[in-house]
CSV table of C-alpha atoms in Angstrom, one decimal:
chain,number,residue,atom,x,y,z
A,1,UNK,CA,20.7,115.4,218.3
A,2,UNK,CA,22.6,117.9,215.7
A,3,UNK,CA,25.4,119.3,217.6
A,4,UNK,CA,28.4,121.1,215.8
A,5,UNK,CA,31.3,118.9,216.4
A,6,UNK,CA,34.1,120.9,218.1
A,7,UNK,CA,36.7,122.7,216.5
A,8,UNK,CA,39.4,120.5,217.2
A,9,UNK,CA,37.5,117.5,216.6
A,10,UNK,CA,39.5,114.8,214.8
A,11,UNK,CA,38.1,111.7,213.9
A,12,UNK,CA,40.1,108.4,215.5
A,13,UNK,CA,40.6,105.2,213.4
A,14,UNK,CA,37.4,102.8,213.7
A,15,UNK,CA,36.8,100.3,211.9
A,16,UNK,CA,33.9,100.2,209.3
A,17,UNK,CA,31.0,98.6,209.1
A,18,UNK,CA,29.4,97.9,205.5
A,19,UNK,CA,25.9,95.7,207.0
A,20,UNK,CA,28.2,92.0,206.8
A,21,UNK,CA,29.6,91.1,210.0
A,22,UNK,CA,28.2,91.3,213.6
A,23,UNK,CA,27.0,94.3,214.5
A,24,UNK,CA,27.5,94.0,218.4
A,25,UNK,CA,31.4,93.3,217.4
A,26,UNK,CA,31.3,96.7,215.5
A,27,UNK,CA,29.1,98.8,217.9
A,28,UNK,CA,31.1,97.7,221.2
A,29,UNK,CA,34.8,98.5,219.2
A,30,UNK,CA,33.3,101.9,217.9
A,31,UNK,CA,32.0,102.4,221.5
A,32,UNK,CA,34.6,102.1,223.3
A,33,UNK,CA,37.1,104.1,221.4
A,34,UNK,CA,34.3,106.9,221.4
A,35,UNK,CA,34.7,107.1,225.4
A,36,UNK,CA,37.9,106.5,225.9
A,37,UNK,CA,38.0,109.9,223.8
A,38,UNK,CA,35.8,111.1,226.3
A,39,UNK,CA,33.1,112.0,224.0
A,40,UNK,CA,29.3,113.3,225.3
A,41,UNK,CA,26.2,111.8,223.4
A,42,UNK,CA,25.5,114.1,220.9
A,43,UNK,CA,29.1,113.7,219.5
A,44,UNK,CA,29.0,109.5,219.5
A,45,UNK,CA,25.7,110.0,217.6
A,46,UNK,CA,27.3,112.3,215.0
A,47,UNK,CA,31.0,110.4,214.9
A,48,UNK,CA,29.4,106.6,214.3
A,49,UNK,CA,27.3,106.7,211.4
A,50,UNK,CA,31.0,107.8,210.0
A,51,UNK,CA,32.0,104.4,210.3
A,52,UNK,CA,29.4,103.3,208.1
A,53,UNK,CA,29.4,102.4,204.5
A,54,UNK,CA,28.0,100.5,201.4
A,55,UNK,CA,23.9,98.8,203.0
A,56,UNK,CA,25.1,100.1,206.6
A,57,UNK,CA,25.3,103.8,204.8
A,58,UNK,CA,22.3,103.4,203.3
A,59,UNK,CA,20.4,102.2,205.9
A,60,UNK,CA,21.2,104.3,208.0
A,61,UNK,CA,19.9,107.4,205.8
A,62,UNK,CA,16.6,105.7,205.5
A,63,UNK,CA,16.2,106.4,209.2
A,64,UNK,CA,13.3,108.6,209.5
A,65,UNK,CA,14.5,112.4,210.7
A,66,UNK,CA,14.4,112.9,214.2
A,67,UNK,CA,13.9,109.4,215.3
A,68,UNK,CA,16.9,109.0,216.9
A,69,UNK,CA,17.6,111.6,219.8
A,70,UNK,CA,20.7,110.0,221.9
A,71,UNK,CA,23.1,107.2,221.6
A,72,UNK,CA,21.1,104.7,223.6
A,73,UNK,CA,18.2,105.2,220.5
A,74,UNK,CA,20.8,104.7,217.9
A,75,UNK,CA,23.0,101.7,219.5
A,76,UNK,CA,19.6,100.1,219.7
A,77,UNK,CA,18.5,100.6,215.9
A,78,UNK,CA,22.0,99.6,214.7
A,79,UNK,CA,21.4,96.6,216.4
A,80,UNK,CA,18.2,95.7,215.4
A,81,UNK,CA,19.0,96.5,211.5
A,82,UNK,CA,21.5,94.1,211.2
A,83,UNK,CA,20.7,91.7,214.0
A,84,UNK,CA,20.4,88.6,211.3
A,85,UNK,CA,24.5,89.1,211.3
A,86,UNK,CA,24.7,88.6,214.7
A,87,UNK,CA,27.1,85.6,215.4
A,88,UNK,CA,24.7,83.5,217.5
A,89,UNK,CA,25.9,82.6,221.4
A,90,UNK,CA,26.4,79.1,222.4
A,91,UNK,CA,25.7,77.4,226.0
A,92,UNK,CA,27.5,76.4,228.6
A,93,UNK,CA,27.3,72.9,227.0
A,94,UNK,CA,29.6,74.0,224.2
A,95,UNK,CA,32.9,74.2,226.7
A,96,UNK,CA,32.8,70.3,227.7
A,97,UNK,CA,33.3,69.7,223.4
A,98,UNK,CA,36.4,71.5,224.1
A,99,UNK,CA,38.7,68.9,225.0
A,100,UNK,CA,42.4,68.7,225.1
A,101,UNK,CA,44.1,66.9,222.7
A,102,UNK,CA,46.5,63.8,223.2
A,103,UNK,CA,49.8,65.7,222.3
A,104,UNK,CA,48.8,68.9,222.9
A,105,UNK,CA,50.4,71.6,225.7
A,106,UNK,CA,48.3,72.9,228.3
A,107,UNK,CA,49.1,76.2,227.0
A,108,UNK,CA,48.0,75.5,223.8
A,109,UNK,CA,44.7,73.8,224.8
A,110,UNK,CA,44.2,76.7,227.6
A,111,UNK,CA,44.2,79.2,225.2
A,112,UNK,CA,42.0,77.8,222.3
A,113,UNK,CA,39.5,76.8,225.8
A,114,UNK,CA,39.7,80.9,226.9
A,115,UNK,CA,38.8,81.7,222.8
A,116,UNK,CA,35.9,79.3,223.4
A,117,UNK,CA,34.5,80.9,226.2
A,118,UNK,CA,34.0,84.4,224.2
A,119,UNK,CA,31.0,82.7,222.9
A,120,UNK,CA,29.6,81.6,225.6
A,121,UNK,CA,25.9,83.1,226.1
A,122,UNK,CA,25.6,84.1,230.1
A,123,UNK,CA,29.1,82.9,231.0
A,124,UNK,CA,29.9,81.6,234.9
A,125,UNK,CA,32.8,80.9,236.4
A,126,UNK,CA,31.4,77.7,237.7
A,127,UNK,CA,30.8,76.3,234.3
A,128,UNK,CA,34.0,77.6,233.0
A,129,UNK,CA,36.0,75.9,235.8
A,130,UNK,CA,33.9,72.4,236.0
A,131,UNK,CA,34.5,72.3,231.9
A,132,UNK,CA,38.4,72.9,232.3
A,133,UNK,CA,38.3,70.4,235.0
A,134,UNK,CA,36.5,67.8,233.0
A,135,UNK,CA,38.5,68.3,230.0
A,136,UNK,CA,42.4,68.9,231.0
A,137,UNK,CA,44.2,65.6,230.5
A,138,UNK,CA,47.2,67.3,233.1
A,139,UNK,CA,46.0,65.0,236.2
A,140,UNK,CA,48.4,67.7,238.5
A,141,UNK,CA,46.0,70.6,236.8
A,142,UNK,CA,42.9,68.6,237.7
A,143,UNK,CA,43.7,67.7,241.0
A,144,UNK,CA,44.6,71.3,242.1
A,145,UNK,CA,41.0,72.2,240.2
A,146,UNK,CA,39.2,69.5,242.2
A,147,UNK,CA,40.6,70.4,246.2
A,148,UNK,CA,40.5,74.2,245.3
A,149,UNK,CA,38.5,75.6,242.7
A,150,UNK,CA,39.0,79.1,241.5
A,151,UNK,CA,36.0,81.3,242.2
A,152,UNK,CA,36.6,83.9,239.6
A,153,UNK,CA,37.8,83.1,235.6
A,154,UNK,CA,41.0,85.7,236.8
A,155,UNK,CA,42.1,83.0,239.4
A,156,UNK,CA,41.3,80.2,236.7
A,157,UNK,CA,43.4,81.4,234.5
A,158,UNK,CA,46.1,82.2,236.9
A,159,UNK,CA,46.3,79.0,238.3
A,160,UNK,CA,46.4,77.6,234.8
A,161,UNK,CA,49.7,79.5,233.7
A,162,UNK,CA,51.3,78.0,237.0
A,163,UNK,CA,50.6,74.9,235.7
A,164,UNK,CA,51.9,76.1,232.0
A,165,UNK,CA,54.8,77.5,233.4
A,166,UNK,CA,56.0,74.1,235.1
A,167,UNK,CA,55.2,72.4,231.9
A,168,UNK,CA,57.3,74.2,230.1
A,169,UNK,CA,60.1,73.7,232.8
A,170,UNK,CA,59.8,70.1,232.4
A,171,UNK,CA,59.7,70.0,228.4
A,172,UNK,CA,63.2,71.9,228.5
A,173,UNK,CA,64.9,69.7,231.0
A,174,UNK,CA,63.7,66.6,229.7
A,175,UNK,CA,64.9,68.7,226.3
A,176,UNK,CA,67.8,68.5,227.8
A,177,UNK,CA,68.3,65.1,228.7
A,178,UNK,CA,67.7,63.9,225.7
A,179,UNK,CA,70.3,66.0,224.1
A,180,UNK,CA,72.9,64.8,226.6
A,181,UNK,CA,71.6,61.3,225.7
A,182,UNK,CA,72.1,62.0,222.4
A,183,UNK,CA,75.7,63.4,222.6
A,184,UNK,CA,76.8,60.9,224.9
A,185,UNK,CA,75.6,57.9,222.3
A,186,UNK,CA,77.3,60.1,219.7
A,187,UNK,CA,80.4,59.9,221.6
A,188,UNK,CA,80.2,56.3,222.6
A,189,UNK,CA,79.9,55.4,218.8
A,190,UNK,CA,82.7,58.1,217.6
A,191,UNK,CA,84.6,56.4,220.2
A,192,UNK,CA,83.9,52.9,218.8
A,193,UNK,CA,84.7,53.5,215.2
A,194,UNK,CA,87.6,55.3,216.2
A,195,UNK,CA,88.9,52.0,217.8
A,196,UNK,CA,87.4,49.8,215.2
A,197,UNK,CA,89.9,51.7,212.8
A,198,UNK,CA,92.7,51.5,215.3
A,199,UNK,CA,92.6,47.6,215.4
A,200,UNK,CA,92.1,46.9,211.5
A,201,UNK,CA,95.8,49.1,210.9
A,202,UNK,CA,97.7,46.5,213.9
């Protein structure tokens, strides 16, 4: 596993890990900043235990020499050491508590339904559009969810910004009607003290 690292080597920004937090959130960030750089095994197994500090640091140079001898090894161990951190998956179940809220926009609930669904154990499409469905109080939304359901969570999600999109139309023009309302009852009144004033100097 010890490989010189190259002479031009330079270290990207990670984030750090100090043995608090979820280890899976650290290992798949390091990860995939590590490839995007292209780097080959030996090099991801000498870069990451750089992001390591305070128990993580420590633990880490308590592994026993030559026990780890590729990435794969090392992901795994990380993993394992700190697994009691993990944040713990929810099922399915957990999307239908999601519900939208009287007031609130579709937008609004769409997006704090999408943050649910990150932790979602085993995640399906199905489940994701049959709790959407069940819990959207936009009977439009629904409908088009009912007659044709999305078969992927890209489509979903597509169809839902249609549906935000339109909403937002609506809350401007009726915006806008209730300005004109309001300007027009403004007038009216300006207009009525105006003659109110007119007949008290006859």
């Amino acid at each position: 596993m010890v490989k010189p690292l190259p002479k031009k080597f330079k270290m990207p920004q990670l984030t750090t890990y100090s043995g608090k937090g979820d280890p899976y959130d650290h290992m798949q960030n390091s990860e995939a900043v590590m490839l995007l750089h292209g780097w080959e095994d030996a090099i991801m197994c000498r870069a990451f235990p750089l992001t390591l500090t305070e128990h993580a640091r420590i633990w880490f140079n308590n592994l026993k020499e030559g026990s780890i001898s590729n990435f794969n090894q090392l992901r795994k161990k990380f993993i394992d050491g700190f697994l009691i951190n993990a944040r713990r998956k929810k099922d399915a179940s957990y999307l239908l508590t999601i519900k939208q809220e009287e007031k609130e926009s579709l937008k609004d609930y769409v997006e704090r339904f999408c943050a649910a669904t990150l932790e979602v154990q085993d995640l399906q499409a199905t489940v994701v559009v049959s709790g959407m469905l069940q819990r959207a109080r936009s009977r439009d939304f629904q409908k088009s969810l009912s007659l044709n359901q999305p078969l992927t969570l890209g489509d979903l999600f597509s169809r839902a910004n249609k549906f935000i999109l339109s909403e937002d139309v609506m809350r401007h023009i009726n915006a806008g009607k209730r300005d004109k309302k309001r300007k027009d009852r403004d007038e009216t009144n300006d207009e009525g003290r105006k003659t109110g004033r007119g007949n008290e100097h006859r």
